Amino acid sequence: MGKKMNRKDFIKTSALTGLGLSLAPFSTLVGKDDRTVSLGFLGVGARGTSHLQGILNRDDVEVNAILDPKKENLNRALDMVEKAGQDRPDGYLNEEDYTKLCQRDDIDGVIIASPWVYHTRQAVAAMENGKYAGVEVPAALTIEDCWELVQVSERTGMPCMMLENVCYRRDVMAILNMVREGLFGEMIHARCGYQHDLTPYIFNDDLEYGPGTGSVSSWRTEHYKKRNGDHYPTHGIGPVAHWLDINRGNRFVKLTANATKAKGLESHIEYYGGKDHPNEEVDWKTGDIVTSTITTANGETIIITFDTTLPRPYSLGFRAQGTNGIWQMERDAVHIRGRSNAHRWEEFDKYQDEFDSELWKRHEREAEGSGHGGMDYFVRNAFVEAIKNQVPTPQDVYDAAAWSVISPLSEQSIAEGGAPVEFPDFTGGKWIENNRIFDPNGKF
């Protein structure tokens, strides 16, 4: 094993700077490439296994412990590590043993890919024990849990990075470069969302759900029965937050949300299983289309669409618009005043080439085949390199809280008839002076 970092020194330094997680410009970090990073995994279902495989493709990371309450998941993951040439990790089957895993001295960071309800408590356990927390999306389900993540990270000085991979999508990183270089002028409006027919995951092949029915259907479907709001805002809002400098000179201020009636899942069951299927009469709570509108301190608006229960192709629905131009993902087109013909769209390709992320240009080969079009490589790499360099992660706990809290705020607004609700200021006013930490052209 390579040189071990001194986490106590990191915690002490962060505490002395009043939470250094947001202070150092990300692009100025100096690497220490002789370190070997030691990780633990909490949850190795479909998503966790994908992360594990990506980590095992590196030669600077060792996996020392894995927890999953499903024996087949755990054994598959342990075998993967051994087949990759590493020592067989310690395995934990008891879901409450996440605290034991986080207390281990031979782990620097924890990748959390368990069901949503476990994310906050497991990230808190990691930070409380001096570990970097890399938590899958969303990082929290309630306003209170968002605050707990922030308070624990501030108190311990340990980073909490939500592993939002879409922020590393190649086109949205090029758009970020265009925004920061002023091609859109002053930003005015953005749109995004998660528009994806999830019915093949909400149910198994027999249109059943709940414990024992499969991977995601065993737990995710319950959210559609109990909650009416945007369950999954972070894929869309993460890139938009970077475009608009949220938590770094700007912040989310208010949100309003509305939901349609919930008929999509009932229609899906009836179409594939018939009117006599036992789940045809379930009272689904989540509206088929949830629309949230956010206003920011700097005067922009953002529209987020959650659309996962009706037949449709996949789309994130991105749009970036300012005083000088507009980009729309679904058109794959851009219009920039002074560069584009009047009232005409241009193909985005030449802008992608001109404003491409330096990260992507450097690591395109490594990213190939890593999952989700290469985005997964970059989000994992950022987490590992932050640990290796003993520095803040490029997406911090304030990002995790501000992006995740959209979900409970949307539920609150819908329950109150679309009334506006205020965003908590998780930074305690530091957003006014905070520097940018996410850099599409940085070291990692």
Short mmCIF file of C-alpha atoms in Angstrom, two decimals:
data_model
loop_
_atom_site.label_atom_id
_atom_site.label_comp_id
_atom_site.label_asym_id
_atom_site.label_seq_id
_atom_site.Cartn_x
_atom_site.Cartn_y
_atom_site.Cartn_z
CA MET A 1 0.00 0.00 0.00
CA GLY A 2 1.18 3.53 -0.83
CA LYS A 3 1.71 6.41 1.55
CA LYS A 4 -1.20 6.90 3.91
CA MET A 5 -2.59 10.36 4.44
CA ASN A 6 -2.96 11.94 7.84
CA ARG A 7 -6.70 12.53 8.09
CA LYS A 8 -6.34 14.17 11.50
CA ASP A 9 -4.16 16.86 9.94
CA PHE A 10 -6.74 17.38 7.22
CA ILE A 11 -9.55 17.71 9.75
CA LYS A 12 -7.51 20.10 11.86
CA THR A 13 -6.63 22.28 8.86
CA SER A 14 -10.25 22.38 7.69
CA ALA A 15 -11.49 23.34 11.13
CA LEU A 16 -8.94 26.14 11.43
CA THR A 17 -10.11 27.63 8.13
CA GLY A 18 -13.75 27.50 9.16
CA LEU A 19 -14.53 24.61 6.80
CA GLY A 20 -11.97 24.69 4.07
CA LEU A 21 -14.30 22.76 1.78
CA SER A 22 -15.24 25.90 -0.13
CA LEU A 23 -12.16 28.06 0.19
CA ALA A 24 -9.46 26.82 -2.17
CA PRO A 25 -9.88 27.30 -5.95
CA PHE A 26 -10.11 23.76 -7.29
CA SER A 27 -7.82 24.34 -10.24
CA THR A 28 -4.85 25.26 -8.02
CA LEU A 29 -4.50 21.88 -6.31
CA VAL A 30 -1.19 20.07 -6.45
CA GLY A 31 -1.32 16.29 -6.90
CA LYS A 32 0.40 13.64 -4.82
CA ASP A 33 0.34 10.75 -7.22
CA ASP A 34 2.25 8.32 -5.01
CA ARG A 35 -0.70 7.74 -2.68
CA THR A 36 -2.85 4.64 -2.71
CA VAL A 37 -6.45 5.34 -1.74
CA SER A 38 -8.34 2.79 0.34
CA LEU A 39 -12.12 2.59 -0.10
CA GLY A 40 -15.10 0.89 1.44
CA PHE A 41 -18.40 0.31 -0.35
CA LEU A 42 -21.89 0.55 1.11
CA GLY A 43 -24.29 -1.05 -1.34
CA VAL A 44 -23.24 -3.08 -4.38
CA GLY A 45 -26.44 -3.51 -6.30
CA ALA A 46 -26.53 -2.35 -9.92
CA ARG A 47 -25.13 1.13 -9.27
CA GLY A 48 -22.63 0.11 -6.61
CA THR A 49 -21.32 -2.71 -8.77
CA SER A 50 -20.79 -0.27 -11.63
CA HIS A 51 -18.78 2.01 -9.33
CA LEU A 52 -16.81 -0.96 -8.01
CA GLN A 53 -15.86 -2.11 -11.50
CA GLY A 54 -14.73 1.41 -12.39
CA ILE A 55 -12.62 1.63 -9.24
CA LEU A 56 -11.04 -1.77 -9.91
CA ASN A 57 -9.86 -0.51 -13.29
CA ARG A 58 -7.50 1.85 -11.43
CA ASP A 59 -4.10 0.92 -10.04
CA ASP A 60 -4.12 3.53 -7.26
CA VAL A 61 -7.09 2.27 -5.23
CA GLU A 62 -7.59 -0.72 -2.98
CA VAL A 63 -10.97 -1.92 -1.74
CA ASN A 64 -10.83 -3.17 1.84
CA ALA A 65 -14.45 -3.61 2.91
CA ILE A 66 -17.88 -4.02 1.30
CA LEU A 67 -21.37 -4.10 2.80
CA ASP A 68 -24.56 -5.31 1.15
CA PRO A 69 -27.45 -7.09 2.90
CA LYS A 70 -28.05 -9.28 -0.16
CA LYS A 71 -25.66 -12.21 -0.03
CA GLU A 72 -25.53 -12.63 -3.80
CA ASN A 73 -24.61 -8.95 -4.26
CA LEU A 74 -21.94 -9.10 -1.60
CA ASN A 75 -20.31 -12.30 -2.83
CA ARG A 76 -20.29 -11.05 -6.42
CA ALA A 77 -18.53 -7.88 -5.32
CA LEU A 78 -15.98 -9.69 -3.16
CA ASP A 79 -15.21 -12.01 -6.06
CA MET A 80 -14.74 -9.03 -8.39
CA VAL A 81 -12.12 -7.51 -6.12
CA GLU A 82 -10.26 -10.80 -5.78
CA LYS A 83 -10.34 -11.40 -9.54
CA ALA A 84 -8.88 -7.93 -10.03
CA GLY A 85 -5.77 -9.09 -8.17
CA GLN A 86 -6.44 -7.53 -4.78
CA ASP A 87 -6.84 -9.27 -1.44
CA ARG A 88 -10.41 -10.37 -0.78
CA PRO A 89 -12.07 -7.55 1.22
CA ASP A 90 -13.96 -8.01 4.44
CA GLY A 91 -17.67 -8.40 3.77
CA TYR A 92 -20.62 -7.24 5.87
CA LEU A 93 -24.16 -8.60 5.47
CA ASN A 94 -25.87 -6.79 8.34
CA GLU A 95 -27.13 -3.46 6.98
CA GLU A 96 -26.50 -1.81 10.37
CA ASP A 97 -22.81 -2.68 10.17
CA TYR A 98 -22.18 0.41 8.06
CA THR A 99 -20.97 2.04 11.28
CA LYS A 100 -18.37 -0.72 11.76
CA LEU A 101 -17.18 -0.33 8.20
CA CYS A 102 -16.84 3.43 8.61
CA GLN A 103 -14.83 3.00 11.82
CA ARG A 104 -12.09 0.98 10.14
CA ASP A 105 -8.62 2.48 10.17
CA ASP A 106 -7.74 1.04 6.76
CA ILE A 107 -10.31 3.08 4.82
CA ASP A 108 -9.88 6.64 3.54
CA GLY A 109 -13.25 7.08 1.85
CA VAL A 110 -16.61 5.41 1.45
CA ILE A 111 -18.69 5.10 -1.73
CA ILE A 112 -22.37 4.95 -0.81
CA ALA A 113 -24.68 3.40 -3.41
CA SER A 114 -27.39 2.00 -1.16
CA PRO A 115 -31.14 2.80 -1.44
CA TRP A 116 -31.96 6.48 -0.92
CA VAL A 117 -33.21 6.21 2.66
CA TYR A 118 -29.74 5.15 3.85
CA HIS A 119 -27.71 7.87 2.12
CA THR A 120 -27.70 10.51 4.83
CA ARG A 121 -27.06 8.27 7.82
CA GLN A 122 -24.25 6.45 6.02
CA ALA A 123 -22.61 9.66 4.80
CA VAL A 124 -22.81 11.04 8.34
CA ALA A 125 -21.17 7.87 9.71
CA ALA A 126 -18.37 8.20 7.18
CA MET A 127 -17.66 11.83 8.04
CA GLU A 128 -17.95 11.25 11.79
CA ASN A 129 -15.19 8.68 11.45
CA GLY A 130 -12.85 10.87 9.42
CA LYS A 131 -13.69 9.40 6.02
CA TYR A 132 -14.46 11.16 2.75
CA ALA A 133 -18.11 10.46 1.87
CA GLY A 134 -18.96 9.83 -1.77
CA VAL A 135 -22.73 9.48 -1.81
CA GLU A 136 -24.99 8.61 -4.72
CA VAL A 137 -27.91 10.83 -5.66
CA PRO A 138 -29.89 12.18 -3.93
CA ALA A 139 -27.80 12.74 -0.82
CA ALA A 140 -30.85 13.35 1.41
CA LEU A 141 -34.64 13.07 1.32
CA THR A 142 -35.66 15.66 3.92
CA ILE A 143 -34.76 19.24 4.77
CA GLU A 144 -33.54 18.07 8.16
CA ASP A 145 -31.24 15.48 6.59
CA CYS A 146 -29.75 18.11 4.29
CA TRP A 147 -28.96 20.26 7.31
CA GLU A 148 -27.42 17.28 9.11
CA LEU A 149 -25.03 16.61 6.22
CA VAL A 150 -23.91 20.25 6.23
CA GLN A 151 -23.51 20.48 9.99
CA VAL A 152 -21.55 17.22 10.28
CA SER A 153 -19.27 18.15 7.39
CA GLU A 154 -18.61 21.57 8.91
CA ARG A 155 -17.99 20.14 12.37
CA THR A 156 -15.71 17.30 11.28
CA GLY A 157 -14.06 19.09 8.35
CA MET A 158 -14.64 16.02 6.17
CA PRO A 159 -15.87 16.43 2.58
CA CYS A 160 -19.19 15.02 1.43
CA MET A 161 -19.38 14.72 -2.35
CA MET A 162 -22.64 13.76 -4.00
CA LEU A 163 -21.62 11.64 -6.98
CA GLU A 164 -23.66 13.59 -9.52
CA ASN A 165 -22.24 12.28 -12.77
CA VAL A 166 -24.24 14.45 -15.20
CA CYS A 167 -22.14 17.45 -14.15
CA TYR A 168 -19.36 15.68 -16.07
CA ARG A 169 -21.39 15.17 -19.24
CA ARG A 170 -19.26 16.40 -22.10
CA ASP A 171 -21.77 18.82 -23.66
CA VAL A 172 -22.86 20.43 -20.39
CA MET A 173 -19.20 21.00 -19.50
CA ALA A 174 -18.70 22.72 -22.85
CA ILE A 175 -21.75 24.85 -22.08
CA LEU A 176 -20.19 25.71 -18.71
CA ASN A 177 -17.10 26.94 -20.54
CA MET A 178 -19.29 28.99 -22.86
CA VAL A 179 -21.19 30.49 -19.92
CA ARG A 180 -17.99 31.41 -18.10
CA GLU A 181 -16.48 32.92 -21.25
CA GLY A 182 -19.57 35.08 -21.73
CA LEU A 183 -20.94 33.67 -24.98
CA PHE A 184 -24.48 33.64 -23.59
CA GLY A 185 -24.09 37.12 -22.12
CA GLU A 186 -25.75 37.48 -18.73
CA MET A 187 -27.61 34.30 -17.81
CA ILE A 188 -31.40 34.65 -17.62
CA HIS A 189 -33.03 31.21 -17.68
CA ALA A 190 -32.31 27.48 -17.64
CA ARG A 191 -34.33 24.31 -18.00
CA CYS A 192 -33.52 20.75 -17.07
CA GLY A 193 -35.13 17.61 -15.77
CA TYR A 194 -35.24 13.86 -15.53
CA GLN A 195 -37.48 12.66 -18.33
CA HIS A 196 -37.09 8.91 -18.52
CA ASP A 197 -39.63 6.09 -18.70
CA LEU A 198 -38.70 4.16 -15.56
CA THR A 199 -41.57 1.66 -15.64
CA PRO A 200 -39.19 -1.22 -16.54
CA TYR A 201 -37.40 -0.49 -13.22
CA ILE A 202 -40.41 0.46 -11.11
CA PHE A 203 -41.81 -3.05 -11.70
CA ASN A 204 -40.27 -6.43 -12.43
CA ASP A 205 -41.35 -8.53 -15.41
CA ASP A 206 -44.48 -9.65 -13.53
CA LEU A 207 -45.46 -6.03 -12.74
CA GLU A 208 -44.64 -6.59 -9.08
CA TYR A 209 -42.56 -4.50 -6.69
CA GLY A 210 -41.31 -4.57 -3.12
CA PRO A 211 -38.73 -6.67 -1.26
CA GLY A 212 -37.41 -9.57 -3.28
CA THR A 213 -38.70 -8.41 -6.68
CA GLY A 214 -35.44 -7.19 -8.12
CA SER A 215 -32.95 -4.40 -7.76
CA VAL A 216 -34.58 -0.96 -7.91
CA SER A 217 -38.18 -2.23 -7.83
CA SER A 218 -37.54 -3.63 -4.36
CA TRP A 219 -37.34 -0.12 -2.83
CA ARG A 220 -37.71 2.75 -5.32
CA THR A 221 -41.34 2.01 -6.20
CA GLU A 222 -42.46 2.77 -2.64
CA HIS A 223 -41.58 6.42 -3.23
CA TYR A 224 -44.21 6.58 -5.99
CA LYS A 225 -46.81 5.26 -3.53
CA LYS A 226 -46.01 7.65 -0.70
CA ARG A 227 -44.61 10.91 -2.12
CA ASN A 228 -45.84 13.54 -4.56
CA GLY A 229 -42.90 15.60 -5.71
CA ASP A 230 -39.72 15.55 -7.77
CA HIS A 231 -37.90 12.46 -6.50
CA TYR A 232 -34.82 12.91 -8.64
CA PRO A 233 -33.83 16.53 -9.37
CA THR A 234 -30.05 16.35 -9.15
CA HIS A 235 -29.21 15.04 -12.65
CA GLY A 236 -30.71 18.18 -14.11
CA ILE A 237 -30.03 20.80 -11.48
CA GLY A 238 -26.36 19.90 -10.91
CA PRO A 239 -25.09 21.22 -14.26
CA VAL A 240 -27.46 24.20 -14.10
CA ALA A 241 -26.18 25.09 -10.63
CA HIS A 242 -22.65 25.23 -12.03
CA TRP A 243 -23.80 27.41 -14.94
CA LEU A 244 -25.43 29.86 -12.52
CA ASP A 245 -22.73 29.81 -9.81
CA ILE A 246 -25.09 28.49 -7.14
CA ASN A 247 -23.43 28.66 -3.69
CA ARG A 248 -20.67 30.74 -5.30
CA GLY A 249 -22.03 34.25 -5.78
CA ASN A 250 -25.61 33.12 -6.29
CA ARG A 251 -28.11 30.85 -4.59
CA PHE A 252 -31.54 29.28 -4.96
CA VAL A 253 -34.15 31.48 -3.24
CA LYS A 254 -37.67 30.15 -3.84
CA LEU A 255 -39.42 27.18 -5.43
CA THR A 256 -42.94 26.51 -6.63
CA ALA A 257 -44.06 23.06 -7.79
CA ASN A 258 -47.11 21.51 -9.35
CA ALA A 259 -47.99 17.93 -10.24
CA THR A 260 -50.39 16.38 -12.72
CA LYS A 261 -52.67 13.53 -11.80
CA ALA A 262 -51.06 10.09 -11.39
CA LYS A 263 -52.28 7.78 -14.14
CA GLY A 264 -49.13 6.51 -15.85
CA LEU A 265 -48.35 3.54 -13.62
CA GLU A 266 -51.98 2.45 -13.55
CA SER A 267 -52.07 2.65 -17.36
CA HIS A 268 -48.81 0.68 -17.63
CA ILE A 269 -50.14 -2.12 -15.43
CA GLU A 270 -53.43 -2.27 -17.30
CA TYR A 271 -51.71 -2.30 -20.70
CA TYR A 272 -49.27 -5.09 -19.87
CA GLY A 273 -51.12 -6.99 -17.14
CA GLY A 274 -54.80 -6.37 -17.72
CA LYS A 275 -57.47 -4.80 -15.55
CA ASP A 276 -57.48 -7.81 -13.23
CA HIS A 277 -53.82 -7.49 -12.24
CA PRO A 278 -53.59 -7.18 -8.41
CA ASN A 279 -51.55 -3.97 -8.62
CA GLU A 280 -53.97 -2.24 -11.01
CA GLU A 281 -55.83 -0.60 -8.12
CA VAL A 282 -52.79 0.83 -6.28
CA ASP A 283 -53.26 4.48 -5.30
CA TRP A 284 -50.10 6.08 -6.69
CA LYS A 285 -49.20 9.43 -5.16
CA THR A 286 -46.52 10.83 -7.50
CA GLY A 287 -47.96 12.90 -10.34
CA ASP A 288 -46.92 11.75 -13.78
CA ILE A 289 -45.29 15.10 -14.52
CA VAL A 290 -43.95 17.30 -11.72
CA THR A 291 -42.86 20.81 -12.71
CA SER A 292 -40.78 22.93 -10.34
CA THR A 293 -39.78 26.55 -10.91
CA ILE A 294 -36.85 28.02 -9.00
CA THR A 295 -35.84 31.67 -8.68
CA THR A 296 -32.31 32.67 -7.78
CA ALA A 297 -30.75 35.53 -5.85
CA ASN A 298 -29.31 36.92 -9.10
CA GLY A 299 -32.70 36.98 -10.84
CA GLU A 300 -32.61 33.87 -13.05
CA THR A 301 -35.39 31.29 -13.27
CA ILE A 302 -35.02 27.54 -13.65
CA ILE A 303 -37.69 25.04 -14.70
CA ILE A 304 -37.19 21.40 -13.66
CA THR A 305 -39.36 18.59 -15.08
CA PHE A 306 -39.74 15.16 -13.45
CA ASP A 307 -41.39 12.78 -15.94
CA THR A 308 -40.75 9.07 -15.33
CA THR A 309 -44.06 7.18 -15.50
CA LEU A 310 -45.28 7.82 -19.07
CA PRO A 311 -44.04 6.29 -22.34
CA ARG A 312 -41.29 8.52 -23.75
CA PRO A 313 -37.65 8.56 -24.92
CA TYR A 314 -34.97 9.64 -22.46
CA SER A 315 -34.11 13.33 -22.16
CA LEU A 316 -32.58 15.67 -19.60
CA GLY A 317 -34.23 18.61 -21.34
CA PHE A 318 -31.37 21.06 -20.86
CA ARG A 319 -31.63 24.66 -21.99
CA ALA A 320 -29.27 27.54 -21.23
CA GLN A 321 -30.39 31.05 -22.18
CA GLY A 322 -28.89 34.48 -21.67
CA THR A 323 -28.90 37.99 -23.06
CA ASN A 324 -26.70 36.91 -25.96
CA GLY A 325 -27.94 33.47 -26.95
CA ILE A 326 -29.44 30.06 -26.22
CA TRP A 327 -28.57 26.35 -26.30
CA GLN A 328 -31.11 23.51 -26.33
CA MET A 329 -30.00 19.95 -25.81
CA GLU A 330 -32.96 18.34 -27.58
CA ARG A 331 -32.25 20.36 -30.73
CA ASP A 332 -28.51 19.81 -30.27
CA ALA A 333 -28.37 23.40 -31.43
CA VAL A 334 -27.23 26.85 -30.37
CA HIS A 335 -27.89 30.44 -31.36
CA ILE A 336 -25.35 33.12 -30.40
CA ARG A 337 -25.82 36.77 -31.34
CA GLY A 338 -22.97 37.96 -33.52
CA ARG A 339 -21.98 34.40 -34.48
CA SER A 340 -25.22 32.81 -35.69
CA ASN A 341 -27.39 33.91 -38.60
CA ALA A 342 -30.42 35.91 -37.47
CA HIS A 343 -33.28 33.72 -36.22
CA ARG A 344 -31.43 30.53 -37.19
CA TRP A 345 -30.13 27.65 -35.14
CA GLU A 346 -26.60 26.37 -35.58
CA GLU A 347 -25.48 22.81 -35.02
CA PHE A 348 -23.71 22.53 -31.68
CA ASP A 349 -20.82 20.39 -32.96
CA LYS A 350 -18.39 23.20 -33.75
CA TYR A 351 -19.06 24.83 -30.37
CA GLN A 352 -18.48 21.48 -28.66
CA ASP A 353 -15.08 21.29 -30.34
CA GLU A 354 -14.18 24.92 -29.58
CA PHE A 355 -15.25 24.90 -25.93
CA ASP A 356 -14.61 21.27 -25.06
CA SER A 357 -13.57 20.51 -21.49
CA GLU A 358 -9.84 20.04 -21.02
CA LEU A 359 -10.69 17.24 -18.60
CA TRP A 360 -12.45 15.36 -21.36
CA LYS A 361 -9.69 15.97 -23.87
CA ARG A 362 -7.10 14.60 -21.42
CA HIS A 363 -9.04 11.58 -20.22
CA GLU A 364 -11.27 10.59 -23.14
CA ARG A 365 -9.55 7.24 -23.52
CA GLU A 366 -9.81 6.35 -19.82
CA ALA A 367 -13.48 7.39 -19.78
CA GLU A 368 -14.40 5.14 -22.71
CA GLY A 369 -16.78 2.42 -21.59
CA SER A 370 -16.83 3.60 -17.98
CA GLY A 371 -20.61 4.04 -17.80
CA HIS A 372 -23.17 6.67 -18.79
CA GLY A 373 -21.18 7.79 -21.81
CA GLY A 374 -17.99 8.31 -19.82
CA MET A 375 -19.42 10.56 -17.12
CA ASP A 376 -18.94 7.92 -14.45
CA TYR A 377 -15.18 7.89 -14.93
CA PHE A 378 -14.91 11.60 -14.20
CA VAL A 379 -17.08 11.67 -11.08
CA ARG A 380 -15.23 8.69 -9.58
CA ASN A 381 -11.89 10.13 -10.58
CA ALA A 382 -12.69 13.44 -8.88
CA PHE A 383 -13.58 11.66 -5.64
CA VAL A 384 -10.46 9.49 -5.65
CA GLU A 385 -8.11 12.32 -6.60
CA ALA A 386 -9.52 14.57 -3.88
CA ILE A 387 -8.74 11.88 -1.32
CA LYS A 388 -5.31 11.26 -2.80
CA ASN A 389 -4.47 14.97 -2.66
CA GLN A 390 -6.12 15.54 0.76
CA VAL A 391 -8.19 18.41 -0.67
CA PRO A 392 -11.84 19.41 -0.93
CA THR A 393 -13.98 17.63 -3.50
CA PRO A 394 -15.09 19.63 -6.57
CA GLN A 395 -18.73 19.18 -5.57
CA ASP A 396 -19.15 19.81 -1.87
CA VAL A 397 -21.67 19.31 0.90
CA TYR A 398 -23.38 22.63 0.12
CA ASP A 399 -24.00 21.38 -3.41
CA ALA A 400 -25.31 18.08 -2.08
CA ALA A 401 -27.73 19.86 0.23
CA ALA A 402 -28.91 22.58 -2.19
CA TRP A 403 -29.56 20.11 -5.00
CA SER A 404 -31.13 17.37 -2.87
CA VAL A 405 -33.45 19.69 -0.93
CA ILE A 406 -35.39 20.40 -4.11
CA SER A 407 -37.18 17.09 -3.60
CA PRO A 408 -38.75 17.79 -0.16
CA LEU A 409 -39.38 21.43 -1.10
CA SER A 410 -41.30 20.30 -4.19
CA GLU A 411 -43.41 17.99 -2.01
CA GLN A 412 -44.14 20.86 0.36
CA SER A 413 -45.12 23.23 -2.43
CA ILE A 414 -47.41 20.70 -4.11
CA ALA A 415 -49.07 19.88 -0.79
CA GLU A 416 -49.72 23.62 -0.34
CA GLY A 417 -51.33 24.03 -3.75
CA GLY A 418 -48.22 25.25 -5.56
CA ALA A 419 -47.34 27.85 -2.95
CA PRO A 420 -43.79 29.27 -3.03
CA VAL A 421 -41.40 27.83 -0.45
CA GLU A 422 -38.04 29.29 0.55
CA PHE A 423 -34.71 27.53 0.16
CA PRO A 424 -32.56 27.21 3.26
CA ASP A 425 -29.21 28.96 2.98
CA PHE A 426 -27.02 26.01 3.82
CA THR A 427 -23.88 28.13 3.46
CA GLY A 428 -24.89 30.57 6.21
CA GLY A 429 -24.20 33.52 3.93
CA LYS A 430 -20.84 32.23 2.65
CA TRP A 431 -22.33 31.89 -0.85
CA ILE A 432 -21.77 35.61 -1.37
CA GLU A 433 -17.97 35.28 -1.23
CA ASN A 434 -17.38 31.59 -1.99
CA ASN A 435 -15.06 30.83 -4.90
CA ARG A 436 -15.88 28.37 -7.66
CA ILE A 437 -14.57 24.88 -7.00
CA PHE A 438 -15.86 22.98 -10.06
CA ASP A 439 -13.56 23.46 -13.04
CA PRO A 440 -14.15 21.71 -16.40
CA ASN A 441 -10.55 22.47 -17.31
CA GLY A 442 -8.96 21.71 -13.94
CA LYS A 443 -6.70 18.98 -12.69
CA PHE A 444 -9.59 16.57 -12.00
#
